[in-house]
Amino acid sequence: MSRILNLAHLSDLHPSIARPHYHRAELRAGILHVGVGNFHRAHQAVYLDDLFNAGKDLDWALVGAGIRAGDRAMRQALEPQDWLTTVVELEPGANHARVTGAMVDFVPIGEDGRAIVQALNDPALRIVSLTITEGGYCIDPGTGAFNPEHPDIVHDAAHLQTPRSVFGVILAALKRRRDEGLAPFTIMSCDNIPHNGRVAREAVAGLADLIDPSLAAYVREQVAFPNSMVDRITPATTDRERAALAERFGVQDNWPVFCEPFRQWVIEDHFPSGRPALEEVGVTFTPHVAAFELMKLRILNGGHAAIAYPAGLLGIHFVHEAMEDPLVRGFLDKLEMEEIIPCVPPVPGVDLQDYYRLIARRFSNPDVGDTIPRLAQDGSNRQPKFILPSTRDRLKVGGDVTGLALVSALWCRYCAGLDDQGQPFSLDDPNASRLQPAALAARDDAPAFLNLRDIFGDVSESPVFRSRFAAALSGLWREGTRATLQRYLSGLV
């Protein structure tokens, strides 16, 4: 018989399920986290749970927050289980479950962010952490710069008292703390964006520039935005995972998290108002975050993008199945070794080829059940961050971009919304309404897709890239994905 997850039933869970060793009543909130999704609960919340289990820093518990409809659904799922989460680590052939209790509250979600602003007036909250996805930072994907014309930013600049964006909420709370003489909190981005702390700072300060130059100066001079690199493959939760948890472990959790065993967190140690001692539970604090970050974004996230679109076009659903396909795996290996890794700068203490081999093993884990549709979503935000920077760097030094251009052509072909069997599928991208027509037009006129300058930026101006892209796209439409990958592996494209 399965047990409903909550504090009252913790002692009734099967002995194999790890649970908090600390008393929840002893925890005090120190971090407000915006964007309580699967990744956050498999990553930051697990590290904090480890720290609390060691009896340390109990004044750094989490308060959840959010302003989207998805945040409301998460709050509704977690509230009846006292904010507890079951995390299942998917070691092949030996899955392990634990219940984490690092979250102690979740700010009620209204039509705007006023409740979060009010919560952040508590001086005990010294860090605001973020997992709001790559597309949540109001930046121009073509330039990487803050976009002051984003509709939510335009609204918040005129109505900061009722903010719609995360950055409007943060700025309103910082302004209130400044005006009341309270120390500012630190903003810690945990999203997969190059220099994520700097990007977050420019979003908050960029909004302030539209309102009050003195407030913008305060943000840039007095508020800390440490950079970080985060890593753990964490698939979406479906009824399949809920059923598996109940069957294997006897737990009824409204929104459990299933994830790979591996996790990594590298952070710049810049926390003027204090921080938990996360180095004691495996977090790396270093001034060299940028090197780790670039390595991960190019090799891991770029690798995900490389396999997502050929696998999607071939009708492959799971990531580990894509890694079992000789052509998809061969494409990834060749691309990484010949074009991506050579333009990744050295990382202290890391052999990049060994790092890639670790990544390939992680992608191949059959128990994770990560899906190709998850990797393929939001390409208009992910391509400019994970693929095109490598392309740009290769072009600058006159390097070959055959494989990288093929990745972009595969994405274009995928954006047409038809797989190689002619079966339609839904394009999960905020820009789908303009991507799909451009992709279809590119079948006969490749520049129709490359002219999306907000995505491709100056890469689209390179004659070498345009030629490679056009040739790859023509082959994909004419011969199909398998034949095109085979030609690439044979050195014929």
PDB file of N, CA and C in Angstrom, residues 318-390:
ATOM      1  N   PHE A 318      13.233   8.657 -26.974  1.00  0.00           N
ATOM      2  CA  PHE A 318      14.058   8.771 -25.774  1.00  0.00           C
ATOM      3  C   PHE A 318      15.513   9.078 -26.130  1.00  0.00           C
ATOM      4  N   VAL A 319      16.169   9.832 -25.253  1.00  0.00           N
ATOM      5  CA  VAL A 319      17.551  10.237 -25.480  1.00  0.00           C
ATOM      6  C   VAL A 319      18.476   9.028 -25.529  1.00  0.00           C
ATOM      7  N   HIS A 320      18.290   8.084 -24.616  1.00  0.00           N
ATOM      8  CA  HIS A 320      19.185   6.916 -24.619  1.00  0.00           C
ATOM      9  C   HIS A 320      19.007   6.096 -25.906  1.00  0.00           C
ATOM     10  N   GLU A 321      17.804   6.109 -26.487  1.00  0.00           N
ATOM     11  CA  GLU A 321      17.602   5.421 -27.764  1.00  0.00           C
ATOM     12  C   GLU A 321      18.348   6.140 -28.888  1.00  0.00           C
ATOM     13  N   ALA A 322      18.384   7.464 -28.822  1.00  0.00           N
ATOM     14  CA  ALA A 322      19.151   8.218 -29.816  1.00  0.00           C
ATOM     15  C   ALA A 322      20.630   7.864 -29.717  1.00  0.00           C
ATOM     16  N   MET A 323      21.123   7.689 -28.485  1.00  0.00           N
ATOM     17  CA  MET A 323      22.529   7.338 -28.298  1.00  0.00           C
ATOM     18  C   MET A 323      22.826   5.918 -28.757  1.00  0.00           C
ATOM     19  N   GLU A 324      21.804   5.080 -28.849  1.00  0.00           N
ATOM     20  CA  GLU A 324      21.988   3.710 -29.345  1.00  0.00           C
ATOM     21  C   GLU A 324      21.956   3.645 -30.874  1.00  0.00           C
ATOM     22  N   ASP A 325      21.505   4.713 -31.515  1.00  0.00           N
ATOM     23  CA  ASP A 325      21.457   4.759 -32.968  1.00  0.00           C
ATOM     24  C   ASP A 325      22.856   5.104 -33.493  1.00  0.00           C
ATOM     25  N   PRO A 326      23.480   4.229 -34.301  1.00  0.00           N
ATOM     26  CA  PRO A 326      24.871   4.472 -34.716  1.00  0.00           C
ATOM     27  C   PRO A 326      25.084   5.790 -35.454  1.00  0.00           C
ATOM     28  N   LEU A 327      24.111   6.215 -36.245  1.00  0.00           N
ATOM     29  CA  LEU A 327      24.290   7.453 -37.001  1.00  0.00           C
ATOM     30  C   LEU A 327      24.185   8.679 -36.103  1.00  0.00           C
ATOM     31  N   VAL A 328      23.205   8.689 -35.201  1.00  0.00           N
ATOM     32  CA  VAL A 328      23.062   9.831 -34.295  1.00  0.00           C
ATOM     33  C   VAL A 328      24.265   9.902 -33.363  1.00  0.00           C
ATOM     34  N   ARG A 329      24.647   8.772 -32.784  1.00  0.00           N
ATOM     35  CA  ARG A 329      25.803   8.762 -31.886  1.00  0.00           C
ATOM     36  C   ARG A 329      27.086   9.113 -32.647  1.00  0.00           C
ATOM     37  N   GLY A 330      27.225   8.589 -33.831  1.00  0.00           N
ATOM     38  CA  GLY A 330      28.409   8.912 -34.624  1.00  0.00           C
ATOM     39  C   GLY A 330      28.483  10.397 -34.960  1.00  0.00           C
ATOM     40  N   PHE A 331      27.339  10.974 -35.293  1.00  0.00           N
ATOM     41  CA  PHE A 331      27.275  12.413 -35.563  1.00  0.00           C
ATOM     42  C   PHE A 331      27.717  13.207 -34.341  1.00  0.00           C
ATOM     43  N   LEU A 332      27.200  12.844 -33.178  1.00  0.00           N
ATOM     44  CA  LEU A 332      27.557  13.559 -31.950  1.00  0.00           C
ATOM     45  C   LEU A 332      29.051  13.441 -31.676  1.00  0.00           C
ATOM     46  N   ASP A 333      29.599  12.234 -31.754  1.00  0.00           N
ATOM     47  CA  ASP A 333      31.019  12.031 -31.467  1.00  0.00           C
ATOM     48  C   ASP A 333      31.896  12.874 -32.400  1.00  0.00           C
ATOM     49  N   LYS A 334      31.620  12.799 -33.679  1.00  0.00           N
ATOM     50  CA  LYS A 334      32.436  13.524 -34.665  1.00  0.00           C
ATOM     51  C   LYS A 334      32.328  15.037 -34.459  1.00  0.00           C
ATOM     52  N   LEU A 335      31.102  15.517 -34.259  1.00  0.00           N
ATOM     53  CA  LEU A 335      30.887  16.951 -34.053  1.00  0.00           C
ATOM     54  C   LEU A 335      31.629  17.447 -32.813  1.00  0.00           C
ATOM     55  N   GLU A 336      31.484  16.723 -31.709  1.00  0.00           N
ATOM     56  CA  GLU A 336      32.118  17.151 -30.465  1.00  0.00           C
ATOM     57  C   GLU A 336      33.637  17.161 -30.599  1.00  0.00           C
ATOM     58  N   MET A 337      34.191  16.080 -31.103  1.00  0.00           N
ATOM     59  CA  MET A 337      35.646  15.944 -31.142  1.00  0.00           C
ATOM     60  C   MET A 337      36.300  16.867 -32.171  1.00  0.00           C
ATOM     61  N   GLU A 338      35.641  17.094 -33.292  1.00  0.00           N
ATOM     62  CA  GLU A 338      36.276  17.842 -34.372  1.00  0.00           C
ATOM     63  C   GLU A 338      35.952  19.327 -34.383  1.00  0.00           C
ATOM     64  N   GLU A 339      34.758  19.714 -33.866  1.00  0.00           N
ATOM     65  CA  GLU A 339      34.371  21.117 -34.008  1.00  0.00           C
ATOM     66  C   GLU A 339      34.053  21.816 -32.691  1.00  0.00           C
ATOM     67  N   ILE A 340      33.455  21.110 -31.732  1.00  0.00           N
ATOM     68  CA  ILE A 340      33.064  21.793 -30.497  1.00  0.00           C
ATOM     69  C   ILE A 340      34.213  21.838 -29.491  1.00  0.00           C
ATOM     70  N   ILE A 341      34.759  20.688 -29.120  1.00  0.00           N
ATOM     71  CA  ILE A 341      35.802  20.654 -28.093  1.00  0.00           C
ATOM     72  C   ILE A 341      37.025  21.487 -28.483  1.00  0.00           C
ATOM     73  N   PRO A 342      37.462  21.494 -29.754  1.00  0.00           N
ATOM     74  CA  PRO A 342      38.638  22.302 -30.091  1.00  0.00           C
ATOM     75  C   PRO A 342      38.487  23.796 -29.833  1.00  0.00           C
ATOM     76  N   CYS A 343      37.245  24.308 -29.729  1.00  0.00           N
ATOM     77  CA  CYS A 343      37.101  25.745 -29.468  1.00  0.00           C
ATOM     78  C   CYS A 343      36.616  26.015 -28.043  1.00  0.00           C
ATOM     79  N   VAL A 344      36.759  25.022 -27.145  1.00  0.00           N
ATOM     80  CA  VAL A 344      36.472  25.229 -25.727  1.00  0.00           C
ATOM     81  C   VAL A 344      37.793  25.494 -25.011  1.00  0.00           C
ATOM     82  N   PRO A 345      37.955  26.638 -24.341  1.00  0.00           N
ATOM     83  CA  PRO A 345      39.213  26.933 -23.643  1.00  0.00           C
ATOM     84  C   PRO A 345      39.470  25.937 -22.513  1.00  0.00           C
ATOM     85  N   PRO A 346      40.733  25.799 -22.091  1.00  0.00           N
ATOM     86  CA  PRO A 346      41.067  24.880 -20.997  1.00  0.00           C
ATOM     87  C   PRO A 346      40.296  25.203 -19.722  1.00  0.00           C
ATOM     88  N   VAL A 347      39.964  24.154 -18.985  1.00  0.00           N
ATOM     89  CA  VAL A 347      39.264  24.280 -17.700  1.00  0.00           C
ATOM     90  C   VAL A 347      40.171  23.704 -16.622  1.00  0.00           C
ATOM     91  N   PRO A 348      40.395  24.445 -15.530  1.00  0.00           N
ATOM     92  CA  PRO A 348      41.312  23.956 -14.493  1.00  0.00           C
ATOM     93  C   PRO A 348      40.942  22.563 -13.983  1.00  0.00           C
ATOM     94  N   GLY A 349      41.888  21.633 -14.080  1.00  0.00           N
ATOM     95  CA  GLY A 349      41.692  20.299 -13.532  1.00  0.00           C
ATOM     96  C   GLY A 349      40.800  19.386 -14.330  1.00  0.00           C
ATOM     97  N   VAL A 350      40.447  19.758 -15.569  1.00  0.00           N
ATOM     98  CA  VAL A 350      39.502  18.961 -16.365  1.00  0.00           C
ATOM     99  C   VAL A 350      40.122  18.606 -17.711  1.00  0.00           C
ATOM    100  N   ASP A 351      40.047  17.324 -18.071  1.00  0.00           N
ATOM    101  CA  ASP A 351      40.388  16.884 -19.416  1.00  0.00           C
ATOM    102  C   ASP A 351      39.102  16.919 -20.237  1.00  0.00           C
ATOM    103  N   LEU A 352      39.059  17.741 -21.263  1.00  0.00           N
ATOM    104  CA  LEU A 352      37.807  17.975 -21.986  1.00  0.00           C
ATOM    105  C   LEU A 352      37.299  16.736 -22.701  1.00  0.00           C
ATOM    106  N   GLN A 353      38.203  15.919 -23.198  1.00  0.00           N
ATOM    107  CA  GLN A 353      37.744  14.700 -23.859  1.00  0.00           C
ATOM    108  C   GLN A 353      37.179  13.710 -22.853  1.00  0.00           C
ATOM    109  N   ASP A 354      37.769  13.640 -21.656  1.00  0.00           N
ATOM    110  CA  ASP A 354      37.200  12.808 -20.598  1.00  0.00           C
ATOM    111  C   ASP A 354      35.827  13.343 -20.181  1.00  0.00           C
ATOM    112  N   TYR A 355      35.725  14.668 -20.134  1.00  0.00           N
ATOM    113  CA  TYR A 355      34.439  15.271 -19.782  1.00  0.00           C
ATOM    114  C   TYR A 355      33.384  14.883 -20.812  1.00  0.00           C
ATOM    115  N   TYR A 356      33.739  14.917 -22.093  1.00  0.00           N
ATOM    116  CA  TYR A 356      32.766  14.519 -23.102  1.00  0.00           C
ATOM    117  C   TYR A 356      32.380  13.048 -22.957  1.00  0.00           C
ATOM    118  N   ARG A 357      33.343  12.187 -22.678  1.00  0.00           N
ATOM    119  CA  ARG A 357      33.014  10.771 -22.503  1.00  0.00           C
ATOM    120  C   ARG A 357      32.049  10.572 -21.337  1.00  0.00           C
ATOM    121  N   LEU A 358      32.215  11.369 -20.266  1.00  0.00           N
ATOM    122  CA  LEU A 358      31.261  11.333 -19.156  1.00  0.00           C
ATOM    123  C   LEU A 358      29.880  11.769 -19.632  1.00  0.00           C
ATOM    124  N   ILE A 359      29.830  12.832 -20.413  1.00  0.00           N
ATOM    125  CA  ILE A 359      28.557  13.325 -20.946  1.00  0.00           C
ATOM    126  C   ILE A 359      27.871  12.249 -21.778  1.00  0.00           C
ATOM    127  N   ALA A 360      28.631  11.582 -22.633  1.00  0.00           N
ATOM    128  CA  ALA A 360      28.050  10.540 -23.488  1.00  0.00           C
ATOM    129  C   ALA A 360      27.466   9.405 -22.643  1.00  0.00           C
ATOM    130  N   ARG A 361      28.151   9.032 -21.563  1.00  0.00           N
ATOM    131  CA  ARG A 361      27.607   7.994 -20.670  1.00  0.00           C
ATOM    132  C   ARG A 361      26.321   8.468 -20.010  1.00  0.00           C
ATOM    133  N   ARG A 362      26.285   9.725 -19.622  1.00  0.00           N
ATOM    134  CA  ARG A 362      25.088  10.263 -18.984  1.00  0.00           C
ATOM    135  C   ARG A 362      23.909  10.288 -19.959  1.00  0.00           C
ATOM    136  N   PHE A 363      24.164  10.704 -21.196  1.00  0.00           N
ATOM    137  CA  PHE A 363      23.111  10.698 -22.207  1.00  0.00           C
ATOM    138  C   PHE A 363      22.571   9.287 -22.447  1.00  0.00           C
ATOM    139  N   SER A 364      23.418   8.282 -22.244  1.00  0.00           N
ATOM    140  CA  SER A 364      23.063   6.899 -22.572  1.00  0.00           C
ATOM    141  C   SER A 364      22.350   6.172 -21.445  1.00  0.00           C
ATOM    142  N   ASN A 365      22.150   6.814 -20.311  1.00  0.00           N
ATOM    143  CA  ASN A 365      21.508   6.170 -19.160  1.00  0.00           C
ATOM    144  C   ASN A 365      20.050   5.836 -19.496  1.00  0.00           C
ATOM    145  N   PRO A 366      19.688   4.547 -19.613  1.00  0.00           N
ATOM    146  CA  PRO A 366      18.325   4.201 -20.033  1.00  0.00           C
ATOM    147  C   PRO A 366      17.286   4.440 -18.943  1.00  0.00           C
ATOM    148  N   ASP A 367      17.713   4.489 -17.683  1.00  0.00           N
ATOM    149  CA  ASP A 367      16.754   4.659 -16.603  1.00  0.00           C
ATOM    150  C   ASP A 367      16.241   6.092 -16.481  1.00  0.00           C
ATOM    151  N   VAL A 368      17.015   7.054 -16.992  1.00  0.00           N
ATOM    152  CA  VAL A 368      16.598   8.455 -16.874  1.00  0.00           C
ATOM    153  C   VAL A 368      15.327   8.715 -17.678  1.00  0.00           C
ATOM    154  N   GLY A 369      15.236   8.107 -18.855  1.00  0.00           N
ATOM    155  CA  GLY A 369      14.025   8.287 -19.654  1.00  0.00           C
ATOM    156  C   GLY A 369      13.831   9.705 -20.148  1.00  0.00           C
ATOM    157  N   ASP A 370      14.930  10.439 -20.317  1.00  0.00           N
ATOM    158  CA  ASP A 370      14.826  11.799 -20.856  1.00  0.00           C
ATOM    159  C   ASP A 370      14.343  11.709 -22.300  1.00  0.00           C
ATOM    160  N   THR A 371      13.581  12.714 -22.721  1.00  0.00           N
ATOM    161  CA  THR A 371      12.929  12.619 -24.024  1.00  0.00           C
ATOM    162  C   THR A 371      13.505  13.601 -25.043  1.00  0.00           C
ATOM    163  N   ILE A 372      13.462  13.201 -26.286  1.00  0.00           N
ATOM    164  CA  ILE A 372      13.883  14.062 -27.385  1.00  0.00           C
ATOM    165  C   ILE A 372      13.003  15.314 -27.488  1.00  0.00           C
ATOM    166  N   PRO A 373      11.662  15.222 -27.339  1.00  0.00           N
ATOM    167  CA  PRO A 373      10.875  16.458 -27.383  1.00  0.00           C
ATOM    168  C   PRO A 373      11.311  17.490 -26.341  1.00  0.00           C
ATOM    169  N   ARG A 374      11.757  17.048 -25.157  1.00  0.00           N
ATOM    170  CA  ARG A 374      12.229  18.015 -24.153  1.00  0.00           C
ATOM    171  C   ARG A 374      13.482  18.721 -24.644  1.00  0.00           C
ATOM    172  N   LEU A 375      14.405  17.962 -25.232  1.00  0.00           N
ATOM    173  CA  LEU A 375      15.637  18.573 -25.730  1.00  0.00           C
ATOM    174  C   LEU A 375      15.376  19.482 -26.919  1.00  0.00           C
ATOM    175  N   ALA A 376      14.359  19.163 -27.705  1.00  0.00           N
ATOM    176  CA  ALA A 376      14.100  19.900 -28.939  1.00  0.00           C
ATOM    177  C   ALA A 376      13.311  21.186 -28.723  1.00  0.00           C
ATOM    178  N   GLN A 377      12.731  21.362 -27.542  1.00  0.00           N
ATOM    179  CA  GLN A 377      11.884  22.534 -27.326  1.00  0.00           C
ATOM    180  C   GLN A 377      12.726  23.805 -27.203  1.00  0.00           C
ATOM    181  N   ASP A 378      12.094  24.930 -27.475  1.00  0.00           N
ATOM    182  CA  ASP A 378      12.686  26.248 -27.236  1.00  0.00           C
ATOM    183  C   ASP A 378      13.996  26.469 -28.000  1.00  0.00           C
ATOM    184  N   GLY A 379      14.066  25.926 -29.215  1.00  0.00           N
ATOM    185  CA  GLY A 379      15.297  26.044 -29.986  1.00  0.00           C
ATOM    186  C   GLY A 379      15.697  27.471 -30.298  1.00  0.00           C
ATOM    187  N   SER A 380      14.736  28.372 -30.434  1.00  0.00           N
ATOM    188  CA  SER A 380      15.073  29.755 -30.772  1.00  0.00           C
ATOM    189  C   SER A 380      15.836  30.440 -29.649  1.00  0.00           C
ATOM    190  N   ASN A 381      15.686  29.950 -28.431  1.00  0.00           N
ATOM    191  CA  ASN A 381      16.487  30.467 -27.316  1.00  0.00           C
ATOM    192  C   ASN A 381      17.759  29.650 -27.107  1.00  0.00           C
ATOM    193  N   ARG A 382      17.705  28.371 -27.415  1.00  0.00           N
ATOM    194  CA  ARG A 382      18.839  27.501 -27.115  1.00  0.00           C
ATOM    195  C   ARG A 382      19.925  27.509 -28.191  1.00  0.00           C
ATOM    196  N   GLN A 383      19.521  27.584 -29.464  1.00  0.00           N
ATOM    197  CA  GLN A 383      20.540  27.622 -30.521  1.00  0.00           C
ATOM    198  C   GLN A 383      21.517  28.794 -30.341  1.00  0.00           C
ATOM    199  N   PRO A 384      21.038  30.017 -30.069  1.00  0.00           N
ATOM    200  CA  PRO A 384      21.979  31.127 -29.915  1.00  0.00           C
ATOM    201  C   PRO A 384      22.889  30.996 -28.701  1.00  0.00           C
ATOM    202  N   LYS A 385      22.549  30.140 -27.762  1.00  0.00           N
ATOM    203  CA  LYS A 385      23.358  29.992 -26.547  1.00  0.00           C
ATOM    204  C   LYS A 385      24.257  28.766 -26.592  1.00  0.00           C
ATOM    205  N   PHE A 386      23.821  27.703 -27.256  1.00  0.00           N
ATOM    206  CA  PHE A 386      24.524  26.430 -27.159  1.00  0.00           C
ATOM    207  C   PHE A 386      25.248  26.011 -28.438  1.00  0.00           C
ATOM    208  N   ILE A 387      24.796  26.446 -29.595  1.00  0.00           N
ATOM    209  CA  ILE A 387      25.381  26.023 -30.872  1.00  0.00           C
ATOM    210  C   ILE A 387      26.068  27.180 -31.601  1.00  0.00           C
ATOM    211  N   LEU A 388      25.381  28.264 -31.789  1.00  0.00           N
ATOM    212  CA  LEU A 388      25.924  29.350 -32.613  1.00  0.00           C
ATOM    213  C   LEU A 388      27.185  29.992 -32.048  1.00  0.00           C
ATOM    214  N   PRO A 389      27.386  30.048 -30.709  1.00  0.00           N
ATOM    215  CA  PRO A 389      28.681  30.570 -30.232  1.00  0.00           C
ATOM    216  C   PRO A 389      29.868  29.730 -30.687  1.00  0.00           C
ATOM    217  N   SER A 390      29.706  28.399 -30.707  1.00  0.00           N
ATOM    218  CA  SER A 390      30.786  27.550 -31.227  1.00  0.00           C
ATOM    219  C   SER A 390      30.994  27.818 -32.715  1.00  0.00           C
TER     220      SER A 390
END
